[in-house]
CSV table of C-alpha atoms in Angstrom, one decimal:
chain,number,residue,atom,x,y,z
A,1,GLY,CA,-84.4,124.7,60.8
A,2,ALA,CA,-88.5,124.5,61.4
A,3,GLY,CA,-89.9,121.3,62.6
A,4,VAL,CA,-93.0,119.6,62.3
A,5,SER,CA,-95.8,122.0,62.9
A,6,GLN,CA,-100.0,121.4,63.3
A,7,SER,CA,-102.8,123.1,63.6
A,8,PRO,CA,-104.9,123.8,65.3
A,9,ARG,CA,-103.3,123.1,68.6
A,10,TYR,CA,-106.3,123.0,70.4
A,11,LYS,CA,-109.8,121.8,69.1
A,12,VAL,CA,-113.1,122.0,70.7
A,13,THR,CA,-115.9,120.5,68.8
A,14,LYS,CA,-119.5,119.3,69.5
A,15,ARG,CA,-120.4,115.6,68.9
A,16,GLY,CA,-121.5,115.2,65.1
A,17,GLN,CA,-119.4,117.9,63.8
A,18,ASP,CA,-116.7,117.1,61.6
A,19,VAL,CA,-113.0,118.5,62.1
A,20,ALA,CA,-109.9,118.7,60.1
A,21,LEU,CA,-106.5,118.5,61.4
A,22,ARG,CA,-103.3,120.0,59.6
A,23,CYS,CA,-99.9,118.6,59.4
A,24,ASP,CA,-97.1,120.6,57.9
A,25,PRO,CA,-94.0,118.1,57.5
A,26,ILE,CA,-90.4,119.2,57.8
A,27,SER,CA,-89.3,120.6,54.6
A,28,GLY,CA,-87.9,118.0,52.6
A,29,HIS,CA,-89.0,114.5,54.0
A,30,VAL,CA,-90.7,112.1,52.3
A,31,SER,CA,-92.8,110.3,54.9
A,32,LEU,CA,-95.4,111.5,56.9
A,33,TYR,CA,-97.4,110.0,59.8
A,34,TRP,CA,-100.4,110.3,62.1
A,35,TYR,CA,-100.7,108.7,65.3
A,36,ARG,CA,-103.5,109.1,67.9
A,37,GLN,CA,-102.3,109.2,71.7
A,38,ALA,CA,-105.0,108.5,74.5
A,39,LEU,CA,-104.4,110.6,77.8
A,40,GLY,CA,-102.0,108.4,80.0
A,41,GLN,CA,-100.8,106.0,76.9
A,42,GLY,CA,-98.5,105.9,74.0
A,43,PRO,CA,-99.0,107.2,70.6
A,44,GLU,CA,-100.7,104.6,68.1
A,45,PHE,CA,-100.3,104.6,64.7
A,46,LEU,CA,-102.9,105.4,62.1
A,47,THR,CA,-101.5,106.0,58.8
A,48,TYR,CA,-98.9,106.9,56.8
A,49,PHE,CA,-97.9,108.6,53.3
A,50,ASN,CA,-94.9,108.3,51.2
A,51,TYR,CA,-95.1,111.4,48.9
A,52,GLU,CA,-98.6,111.8,48.1
A,53,ALA,CA,-99.5,108.0,48.3
A,54,GLN,CA,-101.2,106.5,51.5
A,55,GLN,CA,-99.2,103.7,52.2
A,56,ASP,CA,-100.7,102.1,55.0
A,57,LYS,CA,-104.1,103.0,56.6
A,58,SER,CA,-104.5,100.0,58.8
A,59,GLY,CA,-104.4,101.7,62.0
A,60,LEU,CA,-107.4,104.4,61.3
A,61,PRO,CA,-110.2,102.9,63.6
A,62,ASN,CA,-113.2,103.3,61.3
A,63,ASP,CA,-114.3,104.9,58.2
A,64,ARG,CA,-115.3,108.2,59.6
A,65,PHE,CA,-111.5,108.7,59.6
A,66,SER,CA,-109.4,109.7,56.7
A,67,ALA,CA,-106.4,111.5,55.5
A,68,GLU,CA,-104.8,112.7,52.5
A,69,ARG,CA,-101.6,114.3,51.3
A,70,PRO,CA,-102.7,115.8,47.9
A,71,GLU,CA,-99.1,117.4,47.0
A,72,GLY,CA,-96.6,115.3,49.1
A,73,SER,CA,-96.2,118.0,51.4
A,74,ILE,CA,-99.4,119.3,53.9
A,75,SER,CA,-101.2,116.4,55.1
A,76,THR,CA,-105.1,116.7,56.8
A,77,LEU,CA,-106.6,114.1,58.9
A,78,THR,CA,-110.4,114.6,58.8
A,79,ILE,CA,-112.8,112.9,61.1
A,80,GLN,CA,-116.6,113.0,60.3
A,81,ARG,CA,-119.3,112.9,62.6
A,82,THR,CA,-117.1,113.2,66.0
A,83,GLU,CA,-117.9,111.1,68.8
A,84,GLN,CA,-116.9,111.8,72.4
A,85,ARG,CA,-114.5,108.7,72.0
A,86,ASP,CA,-112.8,110.3,69.4
A,87,SER,CA,-111.0,113.0,71.9
A,88,ALA,CA,-107.4,112.3,72.1
A,89,MET,CA,-104.3,114.2,71.0
A,90,TYR,CA,-103.5,113.8,67.5
A,91,ARG,CA,-99.8,113.7,66.6
A,92,CYS,CA,-98.0,113.5,63.2
A,93,ALA,CA,-94.6,113.0,62.5
A,94,SER,CA,-92.7,113.3,59.7
A,95,SER,CA,-89.4,111.2,58.2
A,96,LEU,CA,-86.6,111.3,55.7
A,97,GLY,CA,-87.7,108.2,54.3
A,98,GLY,CA,-85.9,104.9,53.0
A,99,HIS,CA,-84.0,103.7,55.7
A,100,SER,CA,-84.2,107.0,57.7
A,101,SER,CA,-88.0,106.4,57.7
A,102,TYR,CA,-87.6,105.0,61.3
A,103,GLU,CA,-86.5,108.0,62.5
A,104,GLN,CA,-89.5,109.9,63.0
A,105,TYR,CA,-90.0,113.8,64.5
A,106,PHE,CA,-92.9,114.4,65.8
A,107,GLY,CA,-94.9,117.9,65.9
A,108,PRO,CA,-96.6,119.2,69.1
A,109,GLY,CA,-99.7,117.6,68.7
A,110,THR,CA,-103.7,118.9,68.1
A,111,ARG,CA,-105.8,118.3,71.6
A,112,LEU,CA,-109.2,117.5,70.3
A,113,THR,CA,-112.2,117.5,72.7
A,114,VAL,CA,-115.5,116.1,71.4
A,115,THR,CA,-118.1,117.5,73.6
B,1,ALA,CA,-97.5,91.8,65.9
B,2,GLN,CA,-94.9,94.0,67.9
B,3,SER,CA,-95.4,95.2,71.5
B,4,VAL,CA,-93.6,97.3,73.9
B,5,THR,CA,-93.9,97.2,77.5
B,6,GLN,CA,-93.0,99.8,80.4
B,7,PRO,CA,-93.4,98.2,83.5
B,8,ASP,CA,-93.1,101.4,85.8
B,9,ILE,CA,-95.6,104.1,85.2
B,10,HIS,CA,-94.2,106.5,87.3
B,11,ILE,CA,-90.9,106.7,88.9
B,12,THR,CA,-89.4,109.3,91.4
B,13,VAL,CA,-85.6,109.9,91.8
B,14,SER,CA,-83.6,112.6,93.6
B,15,GLU,CA,-81.6,115.1,91.7
B,16,GLY,CA,-78.1,113.9,90.9
B,17,ALA,CA,-79.1,110.3,91.7
B,18,SER,CA,-78.9,107.6,88.6
B,19,LEU,CA,-81.8,106.7,86.6
B,20,GLU,CA,-82.7,103.7,84.9
B,21,LEU,CA,-86.1,103.2,82.6
B,22,ARG,CA,-87.1,99.9,81.8
B,23,CYS,CA,-88.4,99.0,78.5
B,24,ASN,CA,-89.1,95.4,77.0
B,25,TYR,CA,-90.1,94.8,73.6
B,26,SER,CA,-91.4,91.9,71.4
B,27,TYR,CA,-90.7,91.7,67.9
B,28,GLY,CA,-90.2,88.9,65.3
B,29,ALA,CA,-87.0,90.0,63.8
B,30,THR,CA,-84.3,92.5,64.0
B,31,PRO,CA,-86.0,95.4,65.9
B,32,TYR,CA,-85.1,99.3,65.6
B,33,LEU,CA,-85.6,100.8,69.0
B,34,PHE,CA,-85.9,104.4,70.2
B,35,TRP,CA,-86.5,106.4,73.2
B,36,TYR,CA,-88.5,109.7,73.4
B,37,VAL,CA,-89.3,112.2,75.8
B,38,GLN,CA,-92.5,114.2,76.1
B,39,SER,CA,-92.4,117.2,78.1
B,40,PRO,CA,-95.3,119.2,79.1
B,41,GLY,CA,-97.3,120.9,76.1
B,42,GLN,CA,-94.2,119.8,74.0
B,43,GLY,CA,-94.1,116.9,71.3
B,44,LEU,CA,-91.8,114.0,71.6
B,45,GLN,CA,-88.4,114.7,71.3
B,46,LEU,CA,-86.3,111.6,70.0
B,47,LEU,CA,-83.5,111.1,72.6
B,48,LEU,CA,-81.9,108.2,71.0
B,49,LYS,CA,-82.1,105.2,68.3
B,50,TYR,CA,-80.9,101.7,68.0
B,51,PHE,CA,-80.9,100.4,64.4
B,52,SER,CA,-77.5,97.8,64.7
B,53,GLY,CA,-74.0,97.6,65.5
B,54,ASP,CA,-73.0,98.8,69.0
B,55,THR,CA,-75.6,97.5,71.8
B,56,LEU,CA,-74.7,100.7,74.0
B,57,VAL,CA,-76.0,103.6,72.1
B,58,GLN,CA,-75.6,107.6,73.5
B,59,GLY,CA,-78.3,110.2,73.1
B,60,ILE,CA,-79.0,113.8,73.8
B,61,LYS,CA,-78.9,115.4,77.2
B,62,GLY,CA,-76.6,112.7,78.8
B,63,PHE,CA,-78.5,109.7,78.1
B,64,GLU,CA,-77.2,106.1,77.0
B,65,ALA,CA,-79.5,102.8,76.3
B,66,GLU,CA,-78.4,99.1,76.3
B,67,PHE,CA,-79.7,96.8,73.5
B,68,LYS,CA,-79.9,93.6,75.0
B,69,ARG,CA,-81.5,90.5,73.0
B,70,SER,CA,-81.1,88.0,74.9
B,71,GLN,CA,-83.8,90.2,77.6
B,72,SER,CA,-85.6,91.9,74.8
B,73,SER,CA,-84.5,94.8,76.5
B,74,PHE,CA,-83.5,98.5,75.7
B,75,ASN,CA,-83.4,100.4,79.0
B,76,LEU,CA,-82.8,103.7,79.1
B,77,ARG,CA,-80.0,105.3,81.8
B,78,LYS,CA,-78.8,108.5,82.8
B,79,PRO,CA,-75.8,108.8,85.3
B,80,SER,CA,-77.1,111.6,87.3
B,81,VAL,CA,-80.4,113.2,86.8
B,82,HIS,CA,-81.4,117.0,86.7
B,83,TRP,CA,-84.7,118.5,87.7
B,84,SER,CA,-85.1,119.2,83.9
B,85,ASP,CA,-85.4,115.7,82.9
B,86,ALA,CA,-88.9,115.4,84.9
B,87,ALA,CA,-90.7,114.3,81.8
B,88,GLU,CA,-93.0,111.6,80.2
B,89,TYR,CA,-90.4,108.8,78.4
B,90,PHE,CA,-91.7,106.5,75.9
B,91,CYS,CA,-89.8,103.5,74.1
B,92,ALA,CA,-90.9,102.5,70.9
B,93,VAL,CA,-90.1,99.8,68.3
B,94,GLY,CA,-90.2,99.6,64.7
B,95,GLY,CA,-88.5,97.3,61.9
B,96,ARG,CA,-88.7,95.9,58.3
B,97,ASN,CA,-91.6,93.4,59.8
B,98,ALA,CA,-93.8,96.4,60.6
B,99,GLY,CA,-93.5,98.6,57.7
B,100,ASN,CA,-92.8,102.1,58.7
B,101,MET,CA,-94.6,102.3,61.8
B,102,LEU,CA,-93.6,102.8,65.2
B,103,THR,CA,-95.4,100.9,68.2
B,104,PHE,CA,-95.0,102.8,71.5
B,105,GLY,CA,-95.0,101.8,74.9
B,106,GLY,CA,-97.4,102.9,77.4
B,107,GLY,CA,-94.7,105.6,78.6
B,108,THR,CA,-93.0,106.3,82.3
B,109,ARG,CA,-93.4,109.3,84.0
B,110,LEU,CA,-90.0,110.8,85.8
B,111,MET,CA,-90.3,113.1,88.6
B,112,VAL,CA,-87.2,114.6,90.2
B,113,LYS,CA,-87.2,115.1,93.6
B,114,PRO,CA,-84.7,118.5,95.0
């Protein structure tokens, strides 16, 4: 079946612009996660949802970052007033929920470059 | 807070040779442990996972890993490496004390010599 999809795959934006990154999870997956991966490092947790409820946003670096999942399926990660330090790979993952929440399936990522 | 250390940033092995990638974790309770592989331009693919039970777990593509609680380790092994195994490998830890988040190590880049 279809895996996690993310769009766009690549995004180049100018400093100060807002960007919206989209994640479409595996059908039927209750939980959805956002991670950020800097070059040469492992992914770092940003936030996650169960259905439409944002359960943990402790990893969001500052208030320029926000995420939503209004209907419990597709999610959008928004970065306002982008800065060069926001350049990274943004990865989305989904899981069935419950005990299986720990088994997370990742999408291909969105490579964000802020110039 | 939990953490994962992958001591080897780069490893090069010859095709057909055995492989062991090291992973050490820090976690205050029973950990759930994972290995993911990232090929160029691809997403992270789950290789194997440990939740409980048998400490030697089998995964896809002929990989296995052994959980050693006394050493806080979860090393990944493969008896005979193929050229297509060249990729970056990430170890991750999660568990009930961490909510649903996974904490990843910095990764090990594997190169395979013909």
